[in-house]
PDB file of C-alpha atoms in Angstrom:
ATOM      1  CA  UNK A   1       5.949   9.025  -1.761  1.00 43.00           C
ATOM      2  CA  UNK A   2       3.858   7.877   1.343  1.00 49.00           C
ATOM      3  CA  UNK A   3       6.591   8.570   4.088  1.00 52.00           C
ATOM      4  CA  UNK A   4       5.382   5.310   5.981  1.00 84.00           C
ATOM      5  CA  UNK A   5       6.306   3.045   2.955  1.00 92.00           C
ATOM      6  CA  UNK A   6       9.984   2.333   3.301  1.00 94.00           C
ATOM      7  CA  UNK A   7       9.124   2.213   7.252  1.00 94.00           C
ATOM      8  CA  UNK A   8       6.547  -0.039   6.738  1.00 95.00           C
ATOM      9  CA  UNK A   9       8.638  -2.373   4.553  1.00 96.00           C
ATOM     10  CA  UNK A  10      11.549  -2.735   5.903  1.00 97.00           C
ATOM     11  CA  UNK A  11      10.051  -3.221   9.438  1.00 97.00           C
ATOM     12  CA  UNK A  12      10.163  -6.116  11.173  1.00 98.00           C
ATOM     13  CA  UNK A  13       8.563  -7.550  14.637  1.00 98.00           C
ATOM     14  CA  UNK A  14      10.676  -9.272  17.675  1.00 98.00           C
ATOM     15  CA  UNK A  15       9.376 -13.252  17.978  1.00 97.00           C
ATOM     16  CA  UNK A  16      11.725 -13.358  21.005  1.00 96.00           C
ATOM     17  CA  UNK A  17      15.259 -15.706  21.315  1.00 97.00           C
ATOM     18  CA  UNK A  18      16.408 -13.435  18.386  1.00 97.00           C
ATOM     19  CA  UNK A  19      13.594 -13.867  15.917  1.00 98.00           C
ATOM     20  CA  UNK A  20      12.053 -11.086  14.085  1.00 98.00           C
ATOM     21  CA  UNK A  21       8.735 -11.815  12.007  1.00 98.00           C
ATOM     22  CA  UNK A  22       9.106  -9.559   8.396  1.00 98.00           C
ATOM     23  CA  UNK A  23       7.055  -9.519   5.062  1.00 98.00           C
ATOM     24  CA  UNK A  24       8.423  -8.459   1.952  1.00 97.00           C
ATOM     25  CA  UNK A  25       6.292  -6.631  -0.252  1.00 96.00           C
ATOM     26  CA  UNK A  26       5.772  -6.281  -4.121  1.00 95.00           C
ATOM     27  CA  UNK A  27       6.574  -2.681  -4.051  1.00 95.00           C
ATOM     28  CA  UNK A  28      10.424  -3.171  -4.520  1.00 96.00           C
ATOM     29  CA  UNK A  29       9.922  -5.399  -7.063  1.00 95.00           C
ATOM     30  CA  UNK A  30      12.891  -5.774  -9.963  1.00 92.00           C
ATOM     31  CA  UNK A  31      12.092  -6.040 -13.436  1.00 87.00           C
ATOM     32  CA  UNK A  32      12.674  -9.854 -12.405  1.00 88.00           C
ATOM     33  CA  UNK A  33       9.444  -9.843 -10.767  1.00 91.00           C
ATOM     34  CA  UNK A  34      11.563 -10.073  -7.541  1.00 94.00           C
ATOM     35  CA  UNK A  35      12.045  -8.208  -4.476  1.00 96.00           C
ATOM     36  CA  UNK A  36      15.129  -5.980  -5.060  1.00 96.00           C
ATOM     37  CA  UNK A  37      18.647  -6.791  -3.154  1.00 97.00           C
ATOM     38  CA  UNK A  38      19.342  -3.800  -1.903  1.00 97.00           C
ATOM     39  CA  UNK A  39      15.635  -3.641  -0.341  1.00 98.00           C
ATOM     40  CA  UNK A  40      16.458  -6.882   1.467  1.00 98.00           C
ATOM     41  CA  UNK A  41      20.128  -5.599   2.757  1.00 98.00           C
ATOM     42  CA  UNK A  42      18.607  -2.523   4.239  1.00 98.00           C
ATOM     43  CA  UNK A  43      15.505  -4.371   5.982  1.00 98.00           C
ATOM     44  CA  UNK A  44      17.962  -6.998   7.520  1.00 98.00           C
ATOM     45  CA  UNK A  45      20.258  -4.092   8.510  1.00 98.00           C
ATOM     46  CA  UNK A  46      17.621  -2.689  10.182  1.00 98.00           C
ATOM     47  CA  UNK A  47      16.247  -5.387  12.023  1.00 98.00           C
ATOM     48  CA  UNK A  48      19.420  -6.996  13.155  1.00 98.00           C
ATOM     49  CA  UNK A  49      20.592  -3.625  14.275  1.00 98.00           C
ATOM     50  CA  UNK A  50      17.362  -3.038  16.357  1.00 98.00           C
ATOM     51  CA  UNK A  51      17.197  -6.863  17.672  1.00 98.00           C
ATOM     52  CA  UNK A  52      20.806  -5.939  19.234  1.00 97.00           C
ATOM     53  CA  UNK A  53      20.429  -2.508  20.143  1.00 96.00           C
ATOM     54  CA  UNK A  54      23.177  -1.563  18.443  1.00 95.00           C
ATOM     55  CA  UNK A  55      24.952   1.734  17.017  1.00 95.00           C
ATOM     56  CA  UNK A  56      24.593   2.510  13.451  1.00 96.00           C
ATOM     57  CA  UNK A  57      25.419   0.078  10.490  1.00 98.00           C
ATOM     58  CA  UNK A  58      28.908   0.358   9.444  1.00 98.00           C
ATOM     59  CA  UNK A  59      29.307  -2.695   7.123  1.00 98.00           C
ATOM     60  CA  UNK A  60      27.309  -5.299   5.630  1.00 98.00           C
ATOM     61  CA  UNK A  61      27.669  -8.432   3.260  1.00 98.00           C
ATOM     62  CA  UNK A  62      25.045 -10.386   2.261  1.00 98.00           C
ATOM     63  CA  UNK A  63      24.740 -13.401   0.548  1.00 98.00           C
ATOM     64  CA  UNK A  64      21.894 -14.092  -1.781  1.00 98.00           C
ATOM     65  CA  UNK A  65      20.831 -18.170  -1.396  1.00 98.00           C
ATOM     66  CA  UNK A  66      17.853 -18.660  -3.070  1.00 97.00           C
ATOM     67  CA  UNK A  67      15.621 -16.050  -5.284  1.00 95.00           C
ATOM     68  CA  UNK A  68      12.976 -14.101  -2.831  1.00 96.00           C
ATOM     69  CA  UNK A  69       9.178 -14.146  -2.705  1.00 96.00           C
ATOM     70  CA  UNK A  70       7.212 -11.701  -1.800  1.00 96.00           C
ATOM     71  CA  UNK A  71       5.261 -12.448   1.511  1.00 97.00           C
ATOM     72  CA  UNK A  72       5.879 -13.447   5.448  1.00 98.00           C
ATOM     73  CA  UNK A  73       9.720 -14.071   6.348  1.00 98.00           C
ATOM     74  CA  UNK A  74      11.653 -14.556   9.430  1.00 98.00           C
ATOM     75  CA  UNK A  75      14.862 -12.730  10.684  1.00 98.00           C
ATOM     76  CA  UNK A  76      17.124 -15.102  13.011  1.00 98.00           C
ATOM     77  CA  UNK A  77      19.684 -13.345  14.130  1.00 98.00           C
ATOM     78  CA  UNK A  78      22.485 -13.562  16.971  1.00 98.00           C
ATOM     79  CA  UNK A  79      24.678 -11.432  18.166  1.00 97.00           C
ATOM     80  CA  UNK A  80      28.414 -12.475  17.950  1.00 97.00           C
ATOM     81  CA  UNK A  81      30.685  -9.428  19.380  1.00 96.00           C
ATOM     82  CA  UNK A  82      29.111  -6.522  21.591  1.00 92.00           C
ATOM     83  CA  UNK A  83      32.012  -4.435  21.852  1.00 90.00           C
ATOM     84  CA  UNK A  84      32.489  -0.407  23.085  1.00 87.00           C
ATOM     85  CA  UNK A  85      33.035   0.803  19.527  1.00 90.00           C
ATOM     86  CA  UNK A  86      31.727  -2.295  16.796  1.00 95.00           C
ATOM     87  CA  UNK A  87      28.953  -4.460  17.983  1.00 97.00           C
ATOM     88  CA  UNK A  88      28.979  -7.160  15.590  1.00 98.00           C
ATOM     89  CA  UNK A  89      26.115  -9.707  14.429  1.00 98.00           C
ATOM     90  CA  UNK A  90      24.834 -11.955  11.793  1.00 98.00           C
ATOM     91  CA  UNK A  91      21.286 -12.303  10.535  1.00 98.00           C
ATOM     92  CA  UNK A  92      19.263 -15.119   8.197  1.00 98.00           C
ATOM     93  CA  UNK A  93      16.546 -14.488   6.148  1.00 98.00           C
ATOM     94  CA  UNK A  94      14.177 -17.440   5.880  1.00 98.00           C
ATOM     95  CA  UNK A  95      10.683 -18.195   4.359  1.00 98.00           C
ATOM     96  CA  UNK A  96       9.330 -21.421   5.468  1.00 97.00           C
ATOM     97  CA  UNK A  97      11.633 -24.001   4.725  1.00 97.00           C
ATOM     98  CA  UNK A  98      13.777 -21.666   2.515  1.00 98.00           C
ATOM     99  CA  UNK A  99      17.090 -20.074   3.285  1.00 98.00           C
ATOM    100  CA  UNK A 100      17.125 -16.723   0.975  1.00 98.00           C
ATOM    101  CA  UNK A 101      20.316 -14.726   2.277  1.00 98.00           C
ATOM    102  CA  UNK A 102      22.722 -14.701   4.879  1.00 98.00           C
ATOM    103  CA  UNK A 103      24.010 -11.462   6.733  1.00 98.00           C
ATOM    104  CA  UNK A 104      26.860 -10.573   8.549  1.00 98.00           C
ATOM    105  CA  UNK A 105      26.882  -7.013  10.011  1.00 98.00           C
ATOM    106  CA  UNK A 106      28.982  -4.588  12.241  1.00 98.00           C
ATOM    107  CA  UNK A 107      27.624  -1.385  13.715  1.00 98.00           C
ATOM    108  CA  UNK A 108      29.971   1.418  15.501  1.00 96.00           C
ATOM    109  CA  UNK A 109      29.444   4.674  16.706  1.00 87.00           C
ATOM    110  CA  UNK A 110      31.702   7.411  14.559  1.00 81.00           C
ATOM    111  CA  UNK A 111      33.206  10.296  16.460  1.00 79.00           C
ATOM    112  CA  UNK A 112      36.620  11.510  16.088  1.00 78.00           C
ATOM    113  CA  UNK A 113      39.421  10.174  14.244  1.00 82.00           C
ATOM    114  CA  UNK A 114      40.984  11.143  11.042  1.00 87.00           C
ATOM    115  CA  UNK A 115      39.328  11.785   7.929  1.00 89.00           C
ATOM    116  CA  UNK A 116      40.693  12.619   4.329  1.00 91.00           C
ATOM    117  CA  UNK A 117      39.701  12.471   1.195  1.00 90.00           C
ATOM    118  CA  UNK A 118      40.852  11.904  -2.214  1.00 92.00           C
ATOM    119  CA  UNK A 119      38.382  10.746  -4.222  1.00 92.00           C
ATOM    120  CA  UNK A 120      35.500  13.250  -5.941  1.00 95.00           C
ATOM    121  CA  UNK A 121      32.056  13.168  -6.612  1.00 96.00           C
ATOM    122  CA  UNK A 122      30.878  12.493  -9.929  1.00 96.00           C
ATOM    123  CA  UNK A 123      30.796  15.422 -12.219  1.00 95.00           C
ATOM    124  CA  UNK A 124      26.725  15.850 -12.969  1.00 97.00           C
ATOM    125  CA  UNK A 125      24.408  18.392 -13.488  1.00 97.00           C
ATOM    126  CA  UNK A 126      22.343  19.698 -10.798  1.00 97.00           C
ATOM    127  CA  UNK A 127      18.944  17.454 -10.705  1.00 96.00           C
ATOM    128  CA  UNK A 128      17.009  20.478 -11.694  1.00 96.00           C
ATOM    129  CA  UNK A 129      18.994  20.330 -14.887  1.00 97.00           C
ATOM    130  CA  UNK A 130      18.782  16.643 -15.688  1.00 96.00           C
ATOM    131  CA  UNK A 131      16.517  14.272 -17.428  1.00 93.00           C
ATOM    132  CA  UNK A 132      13.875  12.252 -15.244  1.00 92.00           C
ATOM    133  CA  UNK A 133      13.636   8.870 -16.981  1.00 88.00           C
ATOM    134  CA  UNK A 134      10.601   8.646 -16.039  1.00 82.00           C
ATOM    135  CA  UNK A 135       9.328  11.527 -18.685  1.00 80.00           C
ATOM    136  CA  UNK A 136      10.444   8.481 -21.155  1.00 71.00           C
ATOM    137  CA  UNK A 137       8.621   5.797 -20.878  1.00 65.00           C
ATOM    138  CA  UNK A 138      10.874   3.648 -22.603  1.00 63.00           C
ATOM    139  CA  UNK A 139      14.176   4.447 -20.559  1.00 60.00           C
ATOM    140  CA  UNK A 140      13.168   2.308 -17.658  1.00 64.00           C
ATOM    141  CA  UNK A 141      11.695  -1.295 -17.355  1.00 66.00           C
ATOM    142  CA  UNK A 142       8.323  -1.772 -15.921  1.00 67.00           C
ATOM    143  CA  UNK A 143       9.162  -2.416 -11.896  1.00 78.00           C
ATOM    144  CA  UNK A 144       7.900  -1.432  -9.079  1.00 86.00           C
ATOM    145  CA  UNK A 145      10.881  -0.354  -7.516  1.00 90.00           C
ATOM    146  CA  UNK A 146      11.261   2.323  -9.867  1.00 88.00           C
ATOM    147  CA  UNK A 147       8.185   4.020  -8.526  1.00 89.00           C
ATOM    148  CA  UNK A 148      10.183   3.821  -5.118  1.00 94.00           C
ATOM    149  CA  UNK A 149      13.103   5.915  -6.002  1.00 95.00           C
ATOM    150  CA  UNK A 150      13.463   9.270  -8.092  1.00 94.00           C
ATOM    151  CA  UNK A 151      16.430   9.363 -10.744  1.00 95.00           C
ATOM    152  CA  UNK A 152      17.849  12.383 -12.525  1.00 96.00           C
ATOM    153  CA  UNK A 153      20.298  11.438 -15.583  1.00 95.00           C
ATOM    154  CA  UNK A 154      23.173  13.810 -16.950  1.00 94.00           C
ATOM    155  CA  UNK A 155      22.158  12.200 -20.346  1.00 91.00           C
ATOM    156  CA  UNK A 156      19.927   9.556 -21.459  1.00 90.00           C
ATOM    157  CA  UNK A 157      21.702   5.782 -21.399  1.00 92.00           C
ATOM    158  CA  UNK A 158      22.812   4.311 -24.183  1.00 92.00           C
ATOM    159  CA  UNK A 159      20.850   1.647 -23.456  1.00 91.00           C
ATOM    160  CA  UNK A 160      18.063   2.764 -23.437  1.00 87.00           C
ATOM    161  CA  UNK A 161      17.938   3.855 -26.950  1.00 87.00           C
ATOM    162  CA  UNK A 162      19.227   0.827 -28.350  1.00 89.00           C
ATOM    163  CA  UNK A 163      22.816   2.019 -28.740  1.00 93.00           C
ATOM    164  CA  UNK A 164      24.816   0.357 -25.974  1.00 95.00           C
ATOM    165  CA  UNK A 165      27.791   2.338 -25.432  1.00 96.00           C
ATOM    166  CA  UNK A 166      30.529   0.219 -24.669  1.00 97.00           C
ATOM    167  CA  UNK A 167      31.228   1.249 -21.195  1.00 97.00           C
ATOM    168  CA  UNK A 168      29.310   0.032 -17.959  1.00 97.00           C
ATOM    169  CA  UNK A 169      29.397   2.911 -16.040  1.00 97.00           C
ATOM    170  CA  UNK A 170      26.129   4.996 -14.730  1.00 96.00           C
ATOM    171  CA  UNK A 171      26.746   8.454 -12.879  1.00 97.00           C
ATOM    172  CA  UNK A 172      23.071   9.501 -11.626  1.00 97.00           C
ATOM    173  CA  UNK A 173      21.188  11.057  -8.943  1.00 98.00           C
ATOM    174  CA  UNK A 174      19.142   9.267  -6.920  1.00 97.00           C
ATOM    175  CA  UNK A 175      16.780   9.892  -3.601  1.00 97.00           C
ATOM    176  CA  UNK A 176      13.977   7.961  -2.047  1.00 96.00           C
ATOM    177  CA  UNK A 177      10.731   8.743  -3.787  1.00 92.00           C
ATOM    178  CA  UNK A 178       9.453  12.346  -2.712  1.00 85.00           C
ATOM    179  CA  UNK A 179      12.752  13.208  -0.668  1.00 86.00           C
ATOM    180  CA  UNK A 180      11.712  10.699   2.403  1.00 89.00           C
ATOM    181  CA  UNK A 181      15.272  11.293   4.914  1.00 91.00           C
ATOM    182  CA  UNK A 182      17.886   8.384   3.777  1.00 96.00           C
ATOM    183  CA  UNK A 183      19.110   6.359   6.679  1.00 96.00           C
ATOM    184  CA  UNK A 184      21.904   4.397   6.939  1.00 97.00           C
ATOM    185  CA  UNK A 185      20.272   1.089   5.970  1.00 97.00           C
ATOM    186  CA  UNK A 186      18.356   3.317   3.200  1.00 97.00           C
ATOM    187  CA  UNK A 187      21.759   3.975   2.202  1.00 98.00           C
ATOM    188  CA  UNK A 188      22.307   0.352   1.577  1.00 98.00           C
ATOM    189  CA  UNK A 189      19.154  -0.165  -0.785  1.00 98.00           C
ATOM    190  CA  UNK A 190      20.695   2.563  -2.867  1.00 98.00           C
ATOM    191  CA  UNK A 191      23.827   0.629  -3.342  1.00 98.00           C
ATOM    192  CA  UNK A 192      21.463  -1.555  -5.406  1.00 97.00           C
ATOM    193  CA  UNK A 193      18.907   0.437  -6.946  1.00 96.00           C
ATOM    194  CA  UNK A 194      19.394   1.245 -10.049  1.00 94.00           C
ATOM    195  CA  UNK A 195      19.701  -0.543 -13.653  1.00 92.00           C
ATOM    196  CA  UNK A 196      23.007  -2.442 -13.484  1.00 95.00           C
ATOM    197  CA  UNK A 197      25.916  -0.633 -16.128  1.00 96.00           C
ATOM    198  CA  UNK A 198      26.807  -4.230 -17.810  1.00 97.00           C
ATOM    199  CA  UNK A 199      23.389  -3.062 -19.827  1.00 95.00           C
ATOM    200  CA  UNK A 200      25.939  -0.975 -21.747  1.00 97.00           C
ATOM    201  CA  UNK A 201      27.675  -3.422 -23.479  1.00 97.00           C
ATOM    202  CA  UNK A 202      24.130  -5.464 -24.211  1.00 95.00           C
ATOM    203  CA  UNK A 203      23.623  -7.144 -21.474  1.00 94.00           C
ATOM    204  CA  UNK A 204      20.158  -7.567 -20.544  1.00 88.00           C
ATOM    205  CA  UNK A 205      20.234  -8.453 -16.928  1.00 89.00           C
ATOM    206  CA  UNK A 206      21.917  -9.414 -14.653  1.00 94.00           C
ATOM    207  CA  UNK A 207      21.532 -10.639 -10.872  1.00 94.00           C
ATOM    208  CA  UNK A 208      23.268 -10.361  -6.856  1.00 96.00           C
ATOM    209  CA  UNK A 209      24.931 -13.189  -5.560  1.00 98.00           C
ATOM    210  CA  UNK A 210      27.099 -11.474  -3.354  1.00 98.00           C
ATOM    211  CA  UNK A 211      26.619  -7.747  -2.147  1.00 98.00           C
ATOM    212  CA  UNK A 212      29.538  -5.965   0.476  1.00 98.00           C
ATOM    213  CA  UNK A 213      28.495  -1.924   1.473  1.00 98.00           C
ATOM    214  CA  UNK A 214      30.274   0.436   3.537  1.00 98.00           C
ATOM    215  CA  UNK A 215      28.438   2.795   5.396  1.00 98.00           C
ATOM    216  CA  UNK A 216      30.325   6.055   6.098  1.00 97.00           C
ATOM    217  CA  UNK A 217      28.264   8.729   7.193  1.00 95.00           C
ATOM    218  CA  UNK A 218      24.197   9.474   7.124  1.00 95.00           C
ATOM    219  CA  UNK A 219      23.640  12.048   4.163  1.00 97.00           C
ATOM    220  CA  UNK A 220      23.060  15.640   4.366  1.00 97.00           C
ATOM    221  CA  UNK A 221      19.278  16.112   2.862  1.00 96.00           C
ATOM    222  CA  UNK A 222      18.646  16.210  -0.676  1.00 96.00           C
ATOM    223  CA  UNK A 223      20.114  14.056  -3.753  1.00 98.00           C
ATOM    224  CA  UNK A 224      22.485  11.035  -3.664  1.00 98.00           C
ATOM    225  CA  UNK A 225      25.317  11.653  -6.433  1.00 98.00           C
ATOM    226  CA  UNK A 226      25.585   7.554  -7.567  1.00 98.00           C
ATOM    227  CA  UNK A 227      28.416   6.539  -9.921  1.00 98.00           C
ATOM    228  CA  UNK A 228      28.533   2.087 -11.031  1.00 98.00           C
ATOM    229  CA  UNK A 229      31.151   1.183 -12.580  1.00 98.00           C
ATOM    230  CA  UNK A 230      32.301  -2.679 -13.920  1.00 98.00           C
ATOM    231  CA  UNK A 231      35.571  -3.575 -15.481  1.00 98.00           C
ATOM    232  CA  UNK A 232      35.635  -7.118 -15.338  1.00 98.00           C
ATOM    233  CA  UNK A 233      33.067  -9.675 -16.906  1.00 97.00           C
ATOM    234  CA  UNK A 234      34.596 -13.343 -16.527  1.00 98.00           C
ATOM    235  CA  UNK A 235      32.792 -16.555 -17.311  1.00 98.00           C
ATOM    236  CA  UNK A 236      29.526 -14.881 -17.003  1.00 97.00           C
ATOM    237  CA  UNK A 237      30.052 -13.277 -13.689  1.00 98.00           C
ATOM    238  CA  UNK A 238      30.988  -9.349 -13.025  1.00 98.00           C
ATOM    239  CA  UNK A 239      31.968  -7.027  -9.870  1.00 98.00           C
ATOM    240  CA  UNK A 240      29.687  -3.472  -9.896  1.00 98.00           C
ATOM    241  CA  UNK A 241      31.360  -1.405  -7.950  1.00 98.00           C
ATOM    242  CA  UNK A 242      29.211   2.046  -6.477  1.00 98.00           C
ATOM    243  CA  UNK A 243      29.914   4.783  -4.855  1.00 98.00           C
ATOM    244  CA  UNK A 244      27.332   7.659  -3.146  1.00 98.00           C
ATOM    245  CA  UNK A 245      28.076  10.911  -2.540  1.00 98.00           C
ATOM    246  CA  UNK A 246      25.606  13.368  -0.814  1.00 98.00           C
ATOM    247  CA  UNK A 247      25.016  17.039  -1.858  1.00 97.00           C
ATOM    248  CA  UNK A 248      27.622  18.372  -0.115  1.00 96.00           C
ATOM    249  CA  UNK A 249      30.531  16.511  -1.784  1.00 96.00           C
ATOM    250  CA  UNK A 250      30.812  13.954   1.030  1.00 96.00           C
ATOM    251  CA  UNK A 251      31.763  10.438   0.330  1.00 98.00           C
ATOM    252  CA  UNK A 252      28.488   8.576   2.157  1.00 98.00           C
ATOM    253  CA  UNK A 253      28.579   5.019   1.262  1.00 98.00           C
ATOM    254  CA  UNK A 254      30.424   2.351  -0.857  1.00 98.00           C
ATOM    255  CA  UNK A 255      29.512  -0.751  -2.431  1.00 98.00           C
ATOM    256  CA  UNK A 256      31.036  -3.973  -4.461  1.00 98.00           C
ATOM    257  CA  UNK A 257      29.010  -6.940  -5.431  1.00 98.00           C
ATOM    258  CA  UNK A 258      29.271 -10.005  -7.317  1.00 98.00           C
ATOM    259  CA  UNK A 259      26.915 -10.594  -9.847  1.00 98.00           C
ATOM    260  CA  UNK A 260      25.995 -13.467 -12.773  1.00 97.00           C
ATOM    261  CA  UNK A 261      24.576 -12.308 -16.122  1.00 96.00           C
ATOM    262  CA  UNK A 262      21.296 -13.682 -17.006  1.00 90.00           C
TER     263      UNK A 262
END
């Protein structure tokens, strides 16, 4: 992967008063045709968090208004709480005359405090050992934003072959394309990256309206352990749930979002 790309498209340039000019790009692209979710959260993460000098992203939740275009946006944020340990802001995303998502944002600095855990990673292979869906041309949907990220798979979805298992859950690696670091807002994007689970019981897509991530900790380097899970599909709407683990068995980020079927 070119190591300016994610830079380059998740950048965005201070108008002044609290505008930022942005332009999203094809190369995220869903198999909607669409610029990706996650690839919005983590540009308006990083913009709002550079238009307020603040620490590093903690928590974000996004609302998803109107289906994105590529092309020129505009950021307008404001910053509503500038505290010693959360700075706290909120962030639009607009092109022209259309609202497309909503942002509201705290960023901290983490040092010291308790930590335990009692969760665990998900139980996978080493990459080295799994399959790359890529090798089969059929496991993925033509996107763009597949050529973004790398995947390994303990075993190929059911899916995929045309023999929907039953259960939406997905435990995968995933990484930037090429190993490029993973930042905190990259973090975010990852939280929304990969082929929804409700594609296990034969669904065939499915779409944000609502996205909340938790950012714990930036990632040791390497391979994001990624396990999606949904439990609950209810008048045509369903929670997928995420969690990402780094390669040393540390919790790194968390994710819920609500999402309609299509």
């Amino acid at each position: 992967m070119d190591e300016d790309i994610y830079d380059l498209d998740t950048a965005s340039v201070p108008r002044g008063d609290g505008v930022r000019d942005l332009t999203l790009t094809d190369r995220w692209n869903t198999p909607l045709g669409k610029p990706n979710g996650g690839y919005i959260l983590a540009a308006m993460l990083r913009g709002l968090g550079e238009e307020m000098g603040a620490d590093d992203p903690m928590v974000g939740a996004i609302t998803y208004l109107a289906s994105p275009e590529t092309g020129a946006a505009e950021l307008r944020t404001s910053s509503l709480r500038h505290g010693r340990r959360v700075q706290t802001g909120e962030a639009a995303l607009w092109e022209g005359d259309r609202h497309i998502a909503q942002l509201l944002a705290s960023f901290g600095s983490r040092t010291g405090g308790r930590s335990i855990e009692l969760g665990a990673p998900p139980a996978l292979p080493a990459p080295d050992d799994c399959l790359d869906p890529k090798d089969f041309p059929d496991a993925m949907p033509a996107s763009t934003i597949f050529d973004r990220v790398d995947y390994r798979l303990g075993s190929a979805p059911g899916w995929a072959l045309g023999q929907p298992s039953g259960d939406p859950t997905a435990e995968i690696w995933q990484r930037l394309t090429g190993g490029r670091e993973i930042d905190l807002p990259a973090l975010a994007f990852l939280c929304d990256s990969y082929a929804p689970p409700v594609l296990e019981i034969g669904e065939a897509q499915s779409m944000s309206v609502q996205l909340t991530v938790h950012l714990h900790r930036r990632p040791v380097p390497g391979w994001i352990a990624t396990r999606l899970t949904t439990r609950h599909v209810i008048n045509g709407f369903h929670e997928e749930d995420c969690e990402l683990w780094d390669e040393a068995g540390n919790l790194v980020a968390q994710s819920r979002q609500l999402a309609i079927l299509l």
